[in-house]
Amino acid sequence: MPVDARELMEAISIIANERNVRVTMKQTCKGAMVCAASAFTGGLLLGPVGLAVGGTAGGLMAYKMTSGSFRPLADVLLNDLTDEQQEQLVRHVNNAVAEFEISDLAVLLPLLMNNASIQQAVLKTAITFVSNELKMQIID
């Protein structure tokens, strides 16, 4: 029985959820810049008190700007990838587990759920794929 892409994607998603891997849409830098600019401006205008006020105001603005941009990797894998991208990821995962000589889904899924080294290889492949192909940053 060949490896079914959908079932493999669900297995990868389970592993990503267990490890609490999240992705961001490159909003972290923007939030940090807003926070720093607010603290700087507050410091110039009000001195040390302005640093605290500006930093707090900037932190709140950064929170509002980036709210919702951090998502679980599992959600991205199951909902955001096109069929072509899912097939491409499955090929990458198959290449990653090739050293374990697994070509049957009935063998792969139990091994994937119980073998830490296979989980690490598959998760690393998924993270690399999402980072390179989707240009998302990974948060562990």
PDB file of C-alpha atoms in Angstrom:
ATOM      1  CA  MET A   1       0.000   0.000   0.000  1.00  0.00           C
ATOM      2  CA  PRO A   2       1.704   3.238  -1.127  1.00  0.00           C
ATOM      3  CA  VAL A   3       1.925   6.252   1.145  1.00  0.00           C
ATOM      4  CA  ASP A   4      -1.303   8.319   1.049  1.00  0.00           C
ATOM      5  CA  ALA A   5      -0.519  12.036   1.014  1.00  0.00           C
ATOM      6  CA  ARG A   6      -3.492  13.105   3.135  1.00  0.00           C
ATOM      7  CA  GLU A   7      -2.854  10.567   5.887  1.00  0.00           C
ATOM      8  CA  LEU A   8       0.832  11.457   5.957  1.00  0.00           C
ATOM      9  CA  MET A   9      -0.025  15.169   6.195  1.00  0.00           C
ATOM     10  CA  GLU A  10      -2.306  14.422   9.146  1.00  0.00           C
ATOM     11  CA  ALA A  11       0.453  12.413  10.842  1.00  0.00           C
ATOM     12  CA  ILE A  12       2.931  15.256  10.358  1.00  0.00           C
ATOM     13  CA  SER A  13       0.335  17.647  11.776  1.00  0.00           C
ATOM     14  CA  ILE A  14      -0.096  15.495  14.871  1.00  0.00           C
ATOM     15  CA  ILE A  15       3.670  15.543  15.464  1.00  0.00           C
ATOM     16  CA  ALA A  16       3.810  19.325  14.916  1.00  0.00           C
ATOM     17  CA  ASN A  17       0.984  19.808  17.431  1.00  0.00           C
ATOM     18  CA  GLU A  18       2.703  17.598  19.994  1.00  0.00           C
ATOM     19  CA  ARG A  19       5.881  19.652  19.656  1.00  0.00           C
ATOM     20  CA  ASN A  20       3.870  22.931  19.622  1.00  0.00           C
ATOM     21  CA  VAL A  21       5.557  24.231  16.472  1.00  0.00           C
ATOM     22  CA  ARG A  22       4.133  27.525  15.250  1.00  0.00           C
ATOM     23  CA  VAL A  23       4.796  29.754  12.257  1.00  0.00           C
ATOM     24  CA  THR A  24       4.661  33.496  11.783  1.00  0.00           C
ATOM     25  CA  MET A  25       4.174  35.575   8.696  1.00  0.00           C
ATOM     26  CA  LYS A  26       7.305  37.686   9.342  1.00  0.00           C
ATOM     27  CA  GLN A  27       5.436  40.071  11.646  1.00  0.00           C
ATOM     28  CA  THR A  28       7.850  39.781  14.554  1.00  0.00           C
ATOM     29  CA  CYS A  29      10.346  42.282  13.140  1.00  0.00           C
ATOM     30  CA  LYS A  30       7.603  44.776  12.361  1.00  0.00           C
ATOM     31  CA  GLY A  31       6.269  44.541  15.920  1.00  0.00           C
ATOM     32  CA  ALA A  32       9.735  44.984  17.394  1.00  0.00           C
ATOM     33  CA  MET A  33      10.337  48.072  15.268  1.00  0.00           C
ATOM     34  CA  VAL A  34       7.038  49.637  16.357  1.00  0.00           C
ATOM     35  CA  CYS A  35       7.831  48.945  20.012  1.00  0.00           C
ATOM     36  CA  ALA A  36      11.364  50.343  19.725  1.00  0.00           C
ATOM     37  CA  ALA A  37      10.233  53.447  17.818  1.00  0.00           C
ATOM     38  CA  SER A  38       7.584  54.188  20.430  1.00  0.00           C
ATOM     39  CA  ALA A  39      10.049  53.774  23.294  1.00  0.00           C
ATOM     40  CA  PHE A  40      12.584  55.979  21.506  1.00  0.00           C
ATOM     41  CA  THR A  41      10.028  58.716  20.841  1.00  0.00           C
ATOM     42  CA  GLY A  42       8.719  58.565  24.390  1.00  0.00           C
ATOM     43  CA  GLY A  43      12.274  58.750  25.725  1.00  0.00           C
ATOM     44  CA  LEU A  44      13.046  61.821  23.627  1.00  0.00           C
ATOM     45  CA  LEU A  45       9.892  63.613  24.704  1.00  0.00           C
ATOM     46  CA  LEU A  46       9.596  62.649  28.370  1.00  0.00           C
ATOM     47  CA  GLY A  47      12.938  61.169  29.387  1.00  0.00           C
ATOM     48  CA  PRO A  48      13.000  57.983  31.509  1.00  0.00           C
ATOM     49  CA  VAL A  49       9.241  58.065  32.148  1.00  0.00           C
ATOM     50  CA  GLY A  50       8.701  58.439  28.413  1.00  0.00           C
ATOM     51  CA  LEU A  51      10.733  55.282  27.798  1.00  0.00           C
ATOM     52  CA  ALA A  52       8.363  53.323  29.995  1.00  0.00           C
ATOM     53  CA  VAL A  53       5.237  54.926  28.539  1.00  0.00           C
ATOM     54  CA  GLY A  54       6.487  54.660  24.960  1.00  0.00           C
ATOM     55  CA  GLY A  55       7.623  51.069  25.438  1.00  0.00           C
ATOM     56  CA  THR A  56       4.265  50.095  26.890  1.00  0.00           C
ATOM     57  CA  ALA A  57       2.311  51.895  24.174  1.00  0.00           C
ATOM     58  CA  GLY A  58       4.558  50.392  21.485  1.00  0.00           C
ATOM     59  CA  GLY A  59       4.162  46.926  22.962  1.00  0.00           C
ATOM     60  CA  LEU A  60       0.388  47.256  22.881  1.00  0.00           C
ATOM     61  CA  MET A  61       0.471  48.525  19.285  1.00  0.00           C
ATOM     62  CA  ALA A  62       2.780  45.664  18.270  1.00  0.00           C
ATOM     63  CA  TYR A  63       0.429  43.181  19.931  1.00  0.00           C
ATOM     64  CA  LYS A  64      -2.541  44.594  18.034  1.00  0.00           C
ATOM     65  CA  MET A  65      -0.637  44.564  14.721  1.00  0.00           C
ATOM     66  CA  THR A  66       0.648  41.000  15.022  1.00  0.00           C
ATOM     67  CA  SER A  67      -2.369  39.431  16.703  1.00  0.00           C
ATOM     68  CA  GLY A  68      -3.389  36.301  14.816  1.00  0.00           C
ATOM     69  CA  SER A  69      -0.230  36.068  12.744  1.00  0.00           C
ATOM     70  CA  PHE A  70       1.216  33.191  14.809  1.00  0.00           C
ATOM     71  CA  ARG A  71      -0.415  29.924  13.802  1.00  0.00           C
ATOM     72  CA  PRO A  72       0.224  26.252  14.515  1.00  0.00           C
ATOM     73  CA  LEU A  73       2.291  24.498  11.850  1.00  0.00           C
ATOM     74  CA  ALA A  74      -0.362  21.773  11.689  1.00  0.00           C
ATOM     75  CA  ASP A  75      -2.988  24.327  10.679  1.00  0.00           C
ATOM     76  CA  VAL A  76      -0.761  25.651   7.901  1.00  0.00           C
ATOM     77  CA  LEU A  77       0.030  22.144   6.619  1.00  0.00           C
ATOM     78  CA  LEU A  78      -3.581  20.994   6.532  1.00  0.00           C
ATOM     79  CA  ASN A  79      -5.298  24.178   5.370  1.00  0.00           C
ATOM     80  CA  ASP A  80      -2.898  26.461   3.520  1.00  0.00           C
ATOM     81  CA  LEU A  81      -0.938  24.137   1.241  1.00  0.00           C
ATOM     82  CA  THR A  82      -2.168  23.541  -2.276  1.00  0.00           C
ATOM     83  CA  ASP A  83      -2.437  19.967  -3.520  1.00  0.00           C
ATOM     84  CA  GLU A  84       0.803  20.442  -5.445  1.00  0.00           C
ATOM     85  CA  GLN A  85       2.604  21.728  -2.344  1.00  0.00           C
ATOM     86  CA  GLN A  86       1.276  18.815  -0.282  1.00  0.00           C
ATOM     87  CA  GLU A  87       2.548  16.350  -2.893  1.00  0.00           C
ATOM     88  CA  GLN A  88       5.897  18.125  -2.911  1.00  0.00           C
ATOM     89  CA  LEU A  89       6.106  17.913   0.897  1.00  0.00           C
ATOM     90  CA  VAL A  90       5.176  14.214   0.802  1.00  0.00           C
ATOM     91  CA  ARG A  91       8.017  13.632  -1.695  1.00  0.00           C
ATOM     92  CA  HIS A  92      10.427  15.454   0.616  1.00  0.00           C
ATOM     93  CA  VAL A  93       9.251  13.400   3.596  1.00  0.00           C
ATOM     94  CA  ASN A  94       9.562  10.170   1.606  1.00  0.00           C
ATOM     95  CA  ASN A  95      13.139  11.153   0.770  1.00  0.00           C
ATOM     96  CA  ALA A  96      13.802  11.944   4.438  1.00  0.00           C
ATOM     97  CA  VAL A  97      12.585   8.525   5.606  1.00  0.00           C
ATOM     98  CA  ALA A  98      14.180   6.654   2.704  1.00  0.00           C
ATOM     99  CA  GLU A  99      17.136   5.722   4.907  1.00  0.00           C
ATOM    100  CA  PHE A 100      14.669   3.831   7.110  1.00  0.00           C
ATOM    101  CA  GLU A 101      13.565   1.858   3.995  1.00  0.00           C
ATOM    102  CA  ILE A 102       9.852   2.520   4.451  1.00  0.00           C
ATOM    103  CA  SER A 103       7.579   2.516   1.427  1.00  0.00           C
ATOM    104  CA  ASP A 104       4.330   1.260   2.937  1.00  0.00           C
ATOM    105  CA  LEU A 105       1.895   3.495   4.803  1.00  0.00           C
ATOM    106  CA  ALA A 106       0.928   0.643   7.123  1.00  0.00           C
ATOM    107  CA  VAL A 107       4.556   0.511   8.269  1.00  0.00           C
ATOM    108  CA  LEU A 108       5.272   4.250   8.158  1.00  0.00           C
ATOM    109  CA  LEU A 109       2.448   5.568  10.335  1.00  0.00           C
ATOM    110  CA  PRO A 110       3.112   3.384  13.410  1.00  0.00           C
ATOM    111  CA  LEU A 111       6.851   4.048  13.109  1.00  0.00           C
ATOM    112  CA  LEU A 112       6.209   7.758  12.690  1.00  0.00           C
ATOM    113  CA  MET A 113       4.117   7.882  15.837  1.00  0.00           C
ATOM    114  CA  ASN A 114       6.500   5.811  17.979  1.00  0.00           C
ATOM    115  CA  ASN A 115      10.032   6.472  16.699  1.00  0.00           C
ATOM    116  CA  ALA A 116      11.625   9.749  17.844  1.00  0.00           C
ATOM    117  CA  SER A 117      14.319   9.766  15.158  1.00  0.00           C
ATOM    118  CA  ILE A 118      11.775   9.358  12.357  1.00  0.00           C
ATOM    119  CA  GLN A 119       9.594  12.038  13.947  1.00  0.00           C
ATOM    120  CA  GLN A 120      12.561  14.392  14.090  1.00  0.00           C
ATOM    121  CA  ALA A 121      13.487  13.709  10.445  1.00  0.00           C
ATOM    122  CA  VAL A 122       9.911  14.247   9.256  1.00  0.00           C
ATOM    123  CA  LEU A 123       9.364  17.369  11.361  1.00  0.00           C
ATOM    124  CA  LYS A 124      12.685  18.850  10.234  1.00  0.00           C
ATOM    125  CA  THR A 125      11.684  18.214   6.624  1.00  0.00           C
ATOM    126  CA  ALA A 126       8.288  19.866   7.123  1.00  0.00           C
ATOM    127  CA  ILE A 127       9.858  22.874   8.857  1.00  0.00           C
ATOM    128  CA  THR A 128      12.438  23.288   6.105  1.00  0.00           C
ATOM    129  CA  PHE A 129       9.720  23.012   3.462  1.00  0.00           C
ATOM    130  CA  VAL A 130       7.523  25.639   5.119  1.00  0.00           C
ATOM    131  CA  SER A 131      10.493  27.957   5.663  1.00  0.00           C
ATOM    132  CA  ASN A 132      11.822  27.674   2.115  1.00  0.00           C
ATOM    133  CA  GLU A 133       8.672  27.275   0.034  1.00  0.00           C
ATOM    134  CA  LEU A 134       6.150  29.375   1.966  1.00  0.00           C
ATOM    135  CA  LYS A 135       8.676  31.888   3.366  1.00  0.00           C
ATOM    136  CA  MET A 136       7.323  31.556   6.900  1.00  0.00           C
ATOM    137  CA  GLN A 137       9.366  31.743  10.081  1.00  0.00           C
ATOM    138  CA  ILE A 138       9.184  28.875  12.545  1.00  0.00           C
ATOM    139  CA  ILE A 139       8.737  29.406  16.270  1.00  0.00           C
ATOM    140  CA  ASP A 140       9.574  26.469  18.526  1.00  0.00           C
TER     141      ASP A 140
END
